[in-house]
mmCIF file of N, CA, C and O in Angstrom:
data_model
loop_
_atom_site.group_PDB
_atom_site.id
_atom_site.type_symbol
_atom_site.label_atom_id
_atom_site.label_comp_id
_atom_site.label_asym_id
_atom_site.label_seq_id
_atom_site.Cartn_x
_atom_site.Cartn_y
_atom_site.Cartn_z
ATOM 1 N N UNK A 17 1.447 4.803 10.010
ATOM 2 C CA UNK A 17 2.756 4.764 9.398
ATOM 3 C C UNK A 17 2.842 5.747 8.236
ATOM 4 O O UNK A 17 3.774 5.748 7.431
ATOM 5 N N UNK A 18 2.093 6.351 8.214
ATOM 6 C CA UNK A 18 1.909 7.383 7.366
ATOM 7 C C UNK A 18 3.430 8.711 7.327
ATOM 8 O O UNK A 18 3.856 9.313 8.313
ATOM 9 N N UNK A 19 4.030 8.855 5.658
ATOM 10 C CA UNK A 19 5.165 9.755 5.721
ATOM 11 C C UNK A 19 5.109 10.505 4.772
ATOM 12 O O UNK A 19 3.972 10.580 4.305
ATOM 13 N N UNK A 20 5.989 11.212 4.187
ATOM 14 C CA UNK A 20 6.187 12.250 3.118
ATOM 15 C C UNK A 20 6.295 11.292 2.476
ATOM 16 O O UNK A 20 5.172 11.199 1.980
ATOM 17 N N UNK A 21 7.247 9.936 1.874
ATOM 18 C CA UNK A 21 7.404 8.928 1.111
ATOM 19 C C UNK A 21 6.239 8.058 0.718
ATOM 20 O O UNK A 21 6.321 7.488 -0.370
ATOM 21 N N UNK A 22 4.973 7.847 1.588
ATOM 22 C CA UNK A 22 3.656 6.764 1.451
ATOM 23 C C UNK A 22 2.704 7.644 1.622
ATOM 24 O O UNK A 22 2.544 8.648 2.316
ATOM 25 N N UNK A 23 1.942 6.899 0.631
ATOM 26 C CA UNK A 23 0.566 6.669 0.649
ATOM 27 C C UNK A 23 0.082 5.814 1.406
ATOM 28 O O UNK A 23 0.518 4.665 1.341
ATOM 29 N N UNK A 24 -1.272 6.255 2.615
ATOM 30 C CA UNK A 24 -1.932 5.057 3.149
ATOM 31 C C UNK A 24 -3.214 4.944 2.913
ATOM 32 O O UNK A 24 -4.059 5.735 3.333
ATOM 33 N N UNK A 25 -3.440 3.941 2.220
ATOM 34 C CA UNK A 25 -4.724 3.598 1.798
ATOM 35 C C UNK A 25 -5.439 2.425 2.963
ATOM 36 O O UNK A 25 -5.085 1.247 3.021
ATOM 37 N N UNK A 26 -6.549 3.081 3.879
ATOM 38 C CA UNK A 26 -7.340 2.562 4.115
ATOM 39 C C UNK A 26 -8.749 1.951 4.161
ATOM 40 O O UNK A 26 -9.529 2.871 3.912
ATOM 41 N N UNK A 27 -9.479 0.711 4.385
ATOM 42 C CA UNK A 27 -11.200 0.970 4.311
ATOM 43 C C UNK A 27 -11.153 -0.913 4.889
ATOM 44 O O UNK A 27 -10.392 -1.699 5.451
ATOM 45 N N UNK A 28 -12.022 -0.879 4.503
ATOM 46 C CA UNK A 28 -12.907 -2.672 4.986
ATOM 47 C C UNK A 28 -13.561 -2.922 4.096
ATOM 48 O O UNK A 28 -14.208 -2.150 3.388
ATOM 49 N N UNK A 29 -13.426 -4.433 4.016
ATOM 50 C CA UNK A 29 -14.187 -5.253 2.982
ATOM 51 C C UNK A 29 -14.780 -5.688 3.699
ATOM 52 O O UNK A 29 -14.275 -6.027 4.770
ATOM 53 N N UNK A 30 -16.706 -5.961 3.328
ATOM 54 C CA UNK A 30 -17.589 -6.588 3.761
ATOM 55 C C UNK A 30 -18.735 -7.292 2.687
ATOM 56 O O UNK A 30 -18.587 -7.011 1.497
ATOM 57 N N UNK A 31 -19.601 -7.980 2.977
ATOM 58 C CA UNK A 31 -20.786 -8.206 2.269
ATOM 59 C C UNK A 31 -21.931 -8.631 3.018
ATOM 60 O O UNK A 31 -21.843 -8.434 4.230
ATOM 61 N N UNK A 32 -23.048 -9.198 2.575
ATOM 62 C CA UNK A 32 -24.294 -8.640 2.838
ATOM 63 C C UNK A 32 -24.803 -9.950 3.702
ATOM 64 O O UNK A 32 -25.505 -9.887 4.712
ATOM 65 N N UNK A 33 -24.208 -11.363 2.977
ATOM 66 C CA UNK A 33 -24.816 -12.097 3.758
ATOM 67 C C UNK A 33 -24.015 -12.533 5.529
ATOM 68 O O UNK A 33 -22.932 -12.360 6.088
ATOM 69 N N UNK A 34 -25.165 -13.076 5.801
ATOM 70 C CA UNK A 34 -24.595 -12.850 7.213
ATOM 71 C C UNK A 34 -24.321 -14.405 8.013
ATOM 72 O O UNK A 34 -24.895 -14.967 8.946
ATOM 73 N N UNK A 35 -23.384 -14.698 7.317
ATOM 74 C CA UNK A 35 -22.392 -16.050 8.037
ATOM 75 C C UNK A 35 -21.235 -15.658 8.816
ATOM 76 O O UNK A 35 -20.567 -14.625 8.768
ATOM 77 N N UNK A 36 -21.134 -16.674 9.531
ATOM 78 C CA UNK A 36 -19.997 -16.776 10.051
ATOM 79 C C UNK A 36 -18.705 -17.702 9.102
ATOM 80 O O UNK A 36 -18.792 -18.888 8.784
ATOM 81 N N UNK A 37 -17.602 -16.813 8.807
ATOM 82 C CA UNK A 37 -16.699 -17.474 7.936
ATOM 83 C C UNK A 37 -15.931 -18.478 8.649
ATOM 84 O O UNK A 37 -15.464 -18.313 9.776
ATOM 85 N N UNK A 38 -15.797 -19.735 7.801
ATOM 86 C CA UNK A 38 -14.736 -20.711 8.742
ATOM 87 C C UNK A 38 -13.359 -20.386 8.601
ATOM 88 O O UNK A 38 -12.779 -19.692 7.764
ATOM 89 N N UNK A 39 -12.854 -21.178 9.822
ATOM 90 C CA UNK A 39 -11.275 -20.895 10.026
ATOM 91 C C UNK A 39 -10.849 -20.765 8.316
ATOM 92 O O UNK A 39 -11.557 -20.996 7.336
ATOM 93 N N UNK A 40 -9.390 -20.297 8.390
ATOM 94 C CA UNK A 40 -8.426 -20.534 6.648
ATOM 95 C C UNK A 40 -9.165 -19.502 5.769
ATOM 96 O O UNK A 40 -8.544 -19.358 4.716
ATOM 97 N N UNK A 41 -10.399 -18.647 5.837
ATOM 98 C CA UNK A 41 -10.764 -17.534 5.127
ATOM 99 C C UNK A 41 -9.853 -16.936 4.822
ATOM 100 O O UNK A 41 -9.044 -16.806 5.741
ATOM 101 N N UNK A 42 -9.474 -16.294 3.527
ATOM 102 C CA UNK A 42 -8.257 -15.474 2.694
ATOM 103 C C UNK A 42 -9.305 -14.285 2.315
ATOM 104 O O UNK A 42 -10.367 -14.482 1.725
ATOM 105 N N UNK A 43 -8.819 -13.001 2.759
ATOM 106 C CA UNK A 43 -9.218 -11.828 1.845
ATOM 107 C C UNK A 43 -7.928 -10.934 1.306
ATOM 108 O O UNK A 43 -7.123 -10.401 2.069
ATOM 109 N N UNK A 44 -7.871 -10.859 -0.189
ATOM 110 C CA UNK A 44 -6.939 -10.128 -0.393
ATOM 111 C C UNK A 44 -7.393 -8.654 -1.269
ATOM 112 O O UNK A 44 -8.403 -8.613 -1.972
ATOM 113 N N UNK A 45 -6.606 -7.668 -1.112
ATOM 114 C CA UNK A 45 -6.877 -6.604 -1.848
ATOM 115 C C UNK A 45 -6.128 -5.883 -2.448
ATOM 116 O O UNK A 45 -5.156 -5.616 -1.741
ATOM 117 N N UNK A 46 -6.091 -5.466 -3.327
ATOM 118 C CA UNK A 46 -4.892 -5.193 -4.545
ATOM 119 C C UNK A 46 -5.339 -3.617 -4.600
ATOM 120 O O UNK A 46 -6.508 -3.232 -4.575
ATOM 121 N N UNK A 47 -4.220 -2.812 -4.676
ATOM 122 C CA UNK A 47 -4.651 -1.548 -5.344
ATOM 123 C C UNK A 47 -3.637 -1.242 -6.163
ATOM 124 O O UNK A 47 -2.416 -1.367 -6.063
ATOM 125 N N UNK A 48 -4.697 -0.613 -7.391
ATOM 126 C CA UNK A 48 -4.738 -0.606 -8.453
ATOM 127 C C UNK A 48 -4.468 1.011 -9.160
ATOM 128 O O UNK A 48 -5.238 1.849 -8.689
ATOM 129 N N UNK A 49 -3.490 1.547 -10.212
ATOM 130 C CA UNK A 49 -3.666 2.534 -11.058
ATOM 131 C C UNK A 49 -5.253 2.424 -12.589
ATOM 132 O O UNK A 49 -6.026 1.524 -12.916
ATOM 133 N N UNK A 50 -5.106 3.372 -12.912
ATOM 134 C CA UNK A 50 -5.375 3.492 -13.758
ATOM 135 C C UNK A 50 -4.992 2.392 -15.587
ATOM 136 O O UNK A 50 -5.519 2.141 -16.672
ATOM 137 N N UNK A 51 -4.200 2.218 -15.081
ATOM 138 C CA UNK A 51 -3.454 1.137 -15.936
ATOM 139 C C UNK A 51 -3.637 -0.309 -15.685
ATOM 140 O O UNK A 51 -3.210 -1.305 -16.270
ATOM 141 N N UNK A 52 -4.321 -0.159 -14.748
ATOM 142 C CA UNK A 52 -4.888 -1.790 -13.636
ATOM 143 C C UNK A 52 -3.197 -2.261 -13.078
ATOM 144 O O UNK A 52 -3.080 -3.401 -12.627
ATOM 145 N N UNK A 53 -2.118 -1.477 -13.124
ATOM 146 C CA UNK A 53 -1.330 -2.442 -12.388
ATOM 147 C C UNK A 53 -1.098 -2.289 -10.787
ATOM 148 O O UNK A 53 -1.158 -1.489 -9.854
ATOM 149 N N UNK A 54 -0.892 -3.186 -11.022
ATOM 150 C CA UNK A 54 -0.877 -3.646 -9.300
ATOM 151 C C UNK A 54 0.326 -2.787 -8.567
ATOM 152 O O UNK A 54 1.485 -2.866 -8.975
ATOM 153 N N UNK A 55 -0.087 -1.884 -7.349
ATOM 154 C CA UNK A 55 1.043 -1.076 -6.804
ATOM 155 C C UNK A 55 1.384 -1.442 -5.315
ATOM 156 O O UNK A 55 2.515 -1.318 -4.845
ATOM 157 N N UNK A 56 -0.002 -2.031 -4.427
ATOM 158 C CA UNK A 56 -0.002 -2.957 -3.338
ATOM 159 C C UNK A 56 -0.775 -3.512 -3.356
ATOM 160 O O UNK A 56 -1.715 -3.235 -4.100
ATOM 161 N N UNK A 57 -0.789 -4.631 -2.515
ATOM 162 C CA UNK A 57 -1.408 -5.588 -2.369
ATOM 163 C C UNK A 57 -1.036 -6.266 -0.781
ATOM 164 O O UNK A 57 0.004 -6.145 -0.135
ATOM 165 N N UNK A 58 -2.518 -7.141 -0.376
ATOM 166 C CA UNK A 58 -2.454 -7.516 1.011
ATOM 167 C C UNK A 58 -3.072 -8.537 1.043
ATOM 168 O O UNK A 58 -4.144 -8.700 0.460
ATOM 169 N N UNK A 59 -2.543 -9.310 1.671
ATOM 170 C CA UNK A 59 -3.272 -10.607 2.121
ATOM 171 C C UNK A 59 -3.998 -11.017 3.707
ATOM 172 O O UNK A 59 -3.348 -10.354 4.515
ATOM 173 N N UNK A 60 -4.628 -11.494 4.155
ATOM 174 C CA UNK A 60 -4.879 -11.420 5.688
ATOM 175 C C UNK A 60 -6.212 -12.897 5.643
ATOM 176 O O UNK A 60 -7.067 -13.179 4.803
ATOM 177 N N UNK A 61 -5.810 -13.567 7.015
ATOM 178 C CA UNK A 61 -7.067 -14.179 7.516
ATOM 179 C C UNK A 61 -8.066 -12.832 7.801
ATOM 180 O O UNK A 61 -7.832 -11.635 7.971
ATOM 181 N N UNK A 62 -9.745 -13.950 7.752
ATOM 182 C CA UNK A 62 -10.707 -12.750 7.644
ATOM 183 C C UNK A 62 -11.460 -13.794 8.570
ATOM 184 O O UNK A 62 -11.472 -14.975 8.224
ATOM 185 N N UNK A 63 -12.205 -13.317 9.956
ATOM 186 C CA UNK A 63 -13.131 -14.566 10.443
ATOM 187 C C UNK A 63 -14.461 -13.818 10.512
ATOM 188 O O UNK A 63 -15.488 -14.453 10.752
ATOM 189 N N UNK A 64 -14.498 -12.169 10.262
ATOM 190 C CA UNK A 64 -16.097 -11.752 10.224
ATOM 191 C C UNK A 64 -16.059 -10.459 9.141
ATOM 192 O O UNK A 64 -15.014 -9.978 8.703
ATOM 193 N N UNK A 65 -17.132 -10.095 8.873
ATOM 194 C CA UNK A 65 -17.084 -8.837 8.270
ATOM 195 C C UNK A 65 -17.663 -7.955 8.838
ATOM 196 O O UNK A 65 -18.609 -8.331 9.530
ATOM 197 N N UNK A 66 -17.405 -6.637 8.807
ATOM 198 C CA UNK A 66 -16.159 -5.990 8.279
ATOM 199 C C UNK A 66 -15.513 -6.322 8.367
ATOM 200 O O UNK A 66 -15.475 -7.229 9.198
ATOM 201 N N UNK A 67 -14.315 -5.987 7.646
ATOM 202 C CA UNK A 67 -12.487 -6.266 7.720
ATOM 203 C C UNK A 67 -11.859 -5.010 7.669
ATOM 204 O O UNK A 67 -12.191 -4.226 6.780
ATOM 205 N N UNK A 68 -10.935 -4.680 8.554
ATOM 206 C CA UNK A 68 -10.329 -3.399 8.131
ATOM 207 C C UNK A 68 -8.960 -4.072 7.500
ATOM 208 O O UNK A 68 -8.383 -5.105 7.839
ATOM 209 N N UNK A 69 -8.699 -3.286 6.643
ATOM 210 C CA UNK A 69 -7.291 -3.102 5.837
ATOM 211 C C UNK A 69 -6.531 -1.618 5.599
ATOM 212 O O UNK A 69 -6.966 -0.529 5.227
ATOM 213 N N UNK A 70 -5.123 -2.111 6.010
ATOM 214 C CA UNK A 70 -4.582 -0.808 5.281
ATOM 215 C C UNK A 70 -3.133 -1.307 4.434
ATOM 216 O O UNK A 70 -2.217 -2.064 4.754
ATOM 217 N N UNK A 71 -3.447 -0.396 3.063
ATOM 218 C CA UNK A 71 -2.153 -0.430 2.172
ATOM 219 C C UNK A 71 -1.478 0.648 2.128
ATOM 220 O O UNK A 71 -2.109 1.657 2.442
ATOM 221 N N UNK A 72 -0.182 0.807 1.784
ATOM 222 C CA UNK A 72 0.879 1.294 1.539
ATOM 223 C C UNK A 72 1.630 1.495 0.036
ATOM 224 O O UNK A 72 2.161 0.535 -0.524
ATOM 225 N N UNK A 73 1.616 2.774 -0.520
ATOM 226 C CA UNK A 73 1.855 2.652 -1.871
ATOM 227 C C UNK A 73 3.251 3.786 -1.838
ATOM 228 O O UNK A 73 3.523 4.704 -1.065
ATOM 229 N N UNK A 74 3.683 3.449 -2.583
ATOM 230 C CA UNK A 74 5.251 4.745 -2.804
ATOM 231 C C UNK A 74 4.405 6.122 -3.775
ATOM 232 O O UNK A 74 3.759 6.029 -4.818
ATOM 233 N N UNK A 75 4.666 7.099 -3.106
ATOM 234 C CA UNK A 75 4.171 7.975 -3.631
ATOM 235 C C UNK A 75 4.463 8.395 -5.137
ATOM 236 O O UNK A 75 3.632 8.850 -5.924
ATOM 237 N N UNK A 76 6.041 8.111 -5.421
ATOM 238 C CA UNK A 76 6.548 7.997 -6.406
ATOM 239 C C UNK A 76 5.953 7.230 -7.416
ATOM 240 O O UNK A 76 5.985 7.617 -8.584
ATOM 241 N N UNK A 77 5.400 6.154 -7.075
ATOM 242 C CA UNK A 77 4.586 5.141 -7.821
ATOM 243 C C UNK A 77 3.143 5.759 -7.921
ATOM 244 O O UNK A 77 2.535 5.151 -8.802
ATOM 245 N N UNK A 78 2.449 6.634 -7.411
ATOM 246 C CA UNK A 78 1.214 7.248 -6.664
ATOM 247 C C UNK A 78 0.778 8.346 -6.804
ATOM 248 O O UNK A 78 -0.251 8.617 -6.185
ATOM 249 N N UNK A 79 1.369 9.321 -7.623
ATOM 250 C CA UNK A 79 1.491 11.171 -7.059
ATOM 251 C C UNK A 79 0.231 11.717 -6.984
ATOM 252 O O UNK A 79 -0.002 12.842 -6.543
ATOM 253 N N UNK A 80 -0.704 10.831 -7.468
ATOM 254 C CA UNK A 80 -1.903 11.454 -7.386
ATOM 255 C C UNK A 80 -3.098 10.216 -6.925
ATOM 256 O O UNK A 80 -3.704 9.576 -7.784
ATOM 257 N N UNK A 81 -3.279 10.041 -5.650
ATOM 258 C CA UNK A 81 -3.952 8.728 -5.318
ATOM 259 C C UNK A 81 -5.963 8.735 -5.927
ATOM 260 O O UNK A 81 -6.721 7.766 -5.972
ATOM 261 N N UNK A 82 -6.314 10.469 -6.361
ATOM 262 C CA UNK A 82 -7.894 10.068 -6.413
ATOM 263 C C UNK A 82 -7.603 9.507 -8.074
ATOM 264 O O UNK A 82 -8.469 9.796 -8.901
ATOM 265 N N UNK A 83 -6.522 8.802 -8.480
ATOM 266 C CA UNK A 83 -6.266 8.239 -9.498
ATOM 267 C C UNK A 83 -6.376 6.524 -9.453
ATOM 268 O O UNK A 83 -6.448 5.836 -10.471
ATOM 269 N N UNK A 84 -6.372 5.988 -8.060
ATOM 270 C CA UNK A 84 -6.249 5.001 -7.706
ATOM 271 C C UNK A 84 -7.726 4.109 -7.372
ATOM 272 O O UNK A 84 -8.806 4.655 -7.144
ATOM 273 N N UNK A 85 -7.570 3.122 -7.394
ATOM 274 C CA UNK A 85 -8.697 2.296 -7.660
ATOM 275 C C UNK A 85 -8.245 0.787 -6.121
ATOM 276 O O UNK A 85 -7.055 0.650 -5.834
ATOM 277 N N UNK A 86 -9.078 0.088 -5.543
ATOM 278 C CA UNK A 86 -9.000 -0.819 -5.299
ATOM 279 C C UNK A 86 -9.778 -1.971 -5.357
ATOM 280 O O UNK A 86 -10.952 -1.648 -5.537
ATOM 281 N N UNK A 87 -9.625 -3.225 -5.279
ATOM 282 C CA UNK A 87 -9.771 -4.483 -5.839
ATOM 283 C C UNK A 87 -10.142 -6.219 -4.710
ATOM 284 O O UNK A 87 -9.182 -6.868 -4.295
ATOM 285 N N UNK A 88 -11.180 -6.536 -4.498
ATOM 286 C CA UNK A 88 -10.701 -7.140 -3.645
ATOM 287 C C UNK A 88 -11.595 -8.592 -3.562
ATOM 288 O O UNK A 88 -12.781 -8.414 -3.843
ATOM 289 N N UNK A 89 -11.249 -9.927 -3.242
ATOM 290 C CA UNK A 89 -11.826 -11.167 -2.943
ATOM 291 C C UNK A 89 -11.655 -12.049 -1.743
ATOM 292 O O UNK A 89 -10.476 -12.260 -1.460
ATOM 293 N N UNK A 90 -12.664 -12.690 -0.869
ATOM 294 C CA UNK A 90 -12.753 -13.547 0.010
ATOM 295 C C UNK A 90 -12.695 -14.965 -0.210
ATOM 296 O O UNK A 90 -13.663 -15.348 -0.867
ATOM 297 N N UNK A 91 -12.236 -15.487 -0.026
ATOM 298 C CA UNK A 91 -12.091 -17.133 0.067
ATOM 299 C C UNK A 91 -12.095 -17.791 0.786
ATOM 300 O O UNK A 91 -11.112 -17.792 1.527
ATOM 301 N N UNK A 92 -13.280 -18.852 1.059
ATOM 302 C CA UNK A 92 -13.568 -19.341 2.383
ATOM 303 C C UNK A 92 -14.155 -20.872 1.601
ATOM 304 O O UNK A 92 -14.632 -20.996 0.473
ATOM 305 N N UNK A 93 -13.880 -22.088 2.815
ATOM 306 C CA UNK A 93 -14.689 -23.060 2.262
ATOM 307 C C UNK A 93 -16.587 -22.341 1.946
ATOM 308 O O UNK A 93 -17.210 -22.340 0.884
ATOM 309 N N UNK A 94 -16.841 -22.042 2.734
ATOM 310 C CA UNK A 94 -18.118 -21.238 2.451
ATOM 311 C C UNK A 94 -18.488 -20.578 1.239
ATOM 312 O O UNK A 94 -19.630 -20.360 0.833
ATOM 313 N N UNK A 95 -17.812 -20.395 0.908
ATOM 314 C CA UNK A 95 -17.940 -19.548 -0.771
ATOM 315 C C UNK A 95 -16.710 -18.467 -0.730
ATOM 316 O O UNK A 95 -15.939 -18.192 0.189
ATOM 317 N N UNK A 96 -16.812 -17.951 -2.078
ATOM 318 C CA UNK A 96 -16.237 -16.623 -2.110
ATOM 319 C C UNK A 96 -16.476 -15.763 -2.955
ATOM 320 O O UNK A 96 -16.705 -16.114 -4.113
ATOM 321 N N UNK A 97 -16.485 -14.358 -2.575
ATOM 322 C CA UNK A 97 -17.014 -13.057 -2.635
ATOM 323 C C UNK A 97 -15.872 -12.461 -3.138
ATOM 324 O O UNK A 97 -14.736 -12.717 -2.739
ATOM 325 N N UNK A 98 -16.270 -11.350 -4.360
ATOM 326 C CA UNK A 98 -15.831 -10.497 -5.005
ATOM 327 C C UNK A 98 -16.107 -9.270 -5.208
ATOM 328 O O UNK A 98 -17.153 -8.918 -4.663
ATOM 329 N N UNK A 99 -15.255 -8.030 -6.118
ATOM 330 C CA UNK A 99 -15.583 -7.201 -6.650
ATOM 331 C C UNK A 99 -15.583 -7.310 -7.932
ATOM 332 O O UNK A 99 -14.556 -7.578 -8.555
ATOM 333 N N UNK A 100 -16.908 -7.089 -8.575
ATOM 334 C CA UNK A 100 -17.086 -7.051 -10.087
ATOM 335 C C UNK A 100 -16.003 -5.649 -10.307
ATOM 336 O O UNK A 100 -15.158 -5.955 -11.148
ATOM 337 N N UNK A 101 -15.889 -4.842 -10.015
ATOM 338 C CA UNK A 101 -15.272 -3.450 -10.448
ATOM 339 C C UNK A 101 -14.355 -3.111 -9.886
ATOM 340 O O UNK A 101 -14.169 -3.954 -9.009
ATOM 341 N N UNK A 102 -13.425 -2.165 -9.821
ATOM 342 C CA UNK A 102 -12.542 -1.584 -9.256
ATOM 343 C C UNK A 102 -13.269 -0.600 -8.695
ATOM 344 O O UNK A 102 -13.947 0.085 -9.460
ATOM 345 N N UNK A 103 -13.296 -0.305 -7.254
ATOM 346 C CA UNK A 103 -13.586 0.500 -6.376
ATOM 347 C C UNK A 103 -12.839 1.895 -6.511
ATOM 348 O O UNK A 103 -11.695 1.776 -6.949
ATOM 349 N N UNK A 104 -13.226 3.134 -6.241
ATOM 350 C CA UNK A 104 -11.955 4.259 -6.593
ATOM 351 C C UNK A 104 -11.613 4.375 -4.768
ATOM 352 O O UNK A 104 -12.240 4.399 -3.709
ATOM 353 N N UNK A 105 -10.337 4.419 -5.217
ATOM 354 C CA UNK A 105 -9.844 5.213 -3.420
ATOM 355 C C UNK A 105 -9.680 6.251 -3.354
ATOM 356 O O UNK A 105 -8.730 6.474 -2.603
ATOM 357 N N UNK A 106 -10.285 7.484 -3.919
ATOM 358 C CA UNK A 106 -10.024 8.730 -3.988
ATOM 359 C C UNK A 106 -11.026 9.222 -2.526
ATOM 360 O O UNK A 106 -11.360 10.405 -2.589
ATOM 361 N N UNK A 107 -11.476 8.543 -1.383
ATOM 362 C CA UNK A 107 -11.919 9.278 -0.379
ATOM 363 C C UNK A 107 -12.138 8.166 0.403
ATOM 364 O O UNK A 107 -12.895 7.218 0.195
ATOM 365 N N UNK A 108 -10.985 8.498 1.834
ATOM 366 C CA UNK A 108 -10.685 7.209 2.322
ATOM 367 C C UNK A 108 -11.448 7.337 4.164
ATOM 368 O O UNK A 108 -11.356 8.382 4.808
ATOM 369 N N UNK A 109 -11.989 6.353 4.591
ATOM 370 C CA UNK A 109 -11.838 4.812 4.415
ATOM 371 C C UNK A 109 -12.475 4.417 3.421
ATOM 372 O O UNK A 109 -13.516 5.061 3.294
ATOM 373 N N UNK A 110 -12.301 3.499 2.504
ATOM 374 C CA UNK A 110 -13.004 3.026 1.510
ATOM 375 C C UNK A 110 -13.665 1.507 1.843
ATOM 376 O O UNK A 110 -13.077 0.454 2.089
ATOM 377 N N UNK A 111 -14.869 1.745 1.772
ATOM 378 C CA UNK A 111 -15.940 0.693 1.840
ATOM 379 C C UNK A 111 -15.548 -0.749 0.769
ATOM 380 O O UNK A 111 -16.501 -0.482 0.037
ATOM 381 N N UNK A 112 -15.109 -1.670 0.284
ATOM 382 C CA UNK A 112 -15.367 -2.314 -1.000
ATOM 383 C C UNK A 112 -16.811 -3.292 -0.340
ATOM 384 O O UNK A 112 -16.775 -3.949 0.701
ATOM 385 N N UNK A 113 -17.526 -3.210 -0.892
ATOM 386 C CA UNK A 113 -18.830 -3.979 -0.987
ATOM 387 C C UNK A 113 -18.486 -5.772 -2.004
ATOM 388 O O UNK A 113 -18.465 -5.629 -3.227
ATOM 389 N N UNK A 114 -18.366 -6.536 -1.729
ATOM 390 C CA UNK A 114 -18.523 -7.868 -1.975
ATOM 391 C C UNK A 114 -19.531 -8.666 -2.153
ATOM 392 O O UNK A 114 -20.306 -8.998 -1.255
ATOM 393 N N UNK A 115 -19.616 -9.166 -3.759
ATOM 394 C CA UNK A 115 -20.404 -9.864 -3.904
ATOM 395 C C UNK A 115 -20.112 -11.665 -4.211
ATOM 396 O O UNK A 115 -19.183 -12.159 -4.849
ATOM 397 N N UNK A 116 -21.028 -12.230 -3.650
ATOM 398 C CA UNK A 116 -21.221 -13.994 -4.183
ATOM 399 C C UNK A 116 -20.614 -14.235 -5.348
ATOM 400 O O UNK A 116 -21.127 -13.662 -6.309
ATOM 401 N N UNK A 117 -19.770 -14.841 -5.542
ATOM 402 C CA UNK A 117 -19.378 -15.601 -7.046
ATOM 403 C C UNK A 117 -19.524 -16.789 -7.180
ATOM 404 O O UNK A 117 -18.769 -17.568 -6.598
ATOM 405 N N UNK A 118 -20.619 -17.256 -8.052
ATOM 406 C CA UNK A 118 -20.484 -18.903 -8.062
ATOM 407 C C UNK A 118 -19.412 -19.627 -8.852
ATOM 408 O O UNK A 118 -19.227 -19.263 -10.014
ATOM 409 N N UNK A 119 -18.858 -20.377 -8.467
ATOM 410 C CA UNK A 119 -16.781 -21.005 -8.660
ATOM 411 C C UNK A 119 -17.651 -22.518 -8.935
ATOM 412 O O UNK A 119 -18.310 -23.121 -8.088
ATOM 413 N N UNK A 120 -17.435 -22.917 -10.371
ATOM 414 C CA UNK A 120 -17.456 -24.033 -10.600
ATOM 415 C C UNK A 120 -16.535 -24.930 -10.520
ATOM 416 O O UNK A 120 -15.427 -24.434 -10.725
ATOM 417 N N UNK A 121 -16.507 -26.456 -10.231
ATOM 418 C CA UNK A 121 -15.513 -26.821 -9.219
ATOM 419 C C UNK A 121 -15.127 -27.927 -10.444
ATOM 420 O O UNK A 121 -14.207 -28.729 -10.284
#
């Protein structure tokens, strides 16, 4: 879907350990300026990893994407996995690597 008007930001979120996620898994991923604000964002069931994702940003909002950063977390009864950092999207597909967060309940 790619135009003169968008940006398409693609890549997959994954991590290291190797479960199978149960049904209702949430991965979402936010991308991010320089300013940390939020320009898209996506939500999706996730049942394995990899995940591919693609966002959509207004260029107008965007003019220069190796300016852009993305952001992203899994949520599963199983646990859920994060990014400590903002990932850069300046060379795409972009990998985000996910780590364990322990969520006190």
């Amino acid at each position: 879907m790619s135009s003169i008007f968008l940006h398409e930001i693609t890549g997959s979120v994954t991590f290291r350990e190797r479960i199978e996620l149960p049904r209702g898994s949430v991965a979402s991923v936010k991308l991010v300026n320089r300013k940390a604000e939020v320009l898209a964002a996506t939500a999706f069931e996730v049942f394995q990893v990899p995940m591919d994702f693609t966002l959509y940003v207004d260029r107008a909002d965007a003019p220069d994407p190796s300016k852009l950063s993305v952001w992203a977390v899994i949520r599963s009864e199983a646990g859920v996995w994060g990014t400590p950092d903002f990932v850069s999207a300046s060379e795409l597909p972009v990998t985000i690597h996910l780590r364990k967060i322990d969520v006190e309940e």
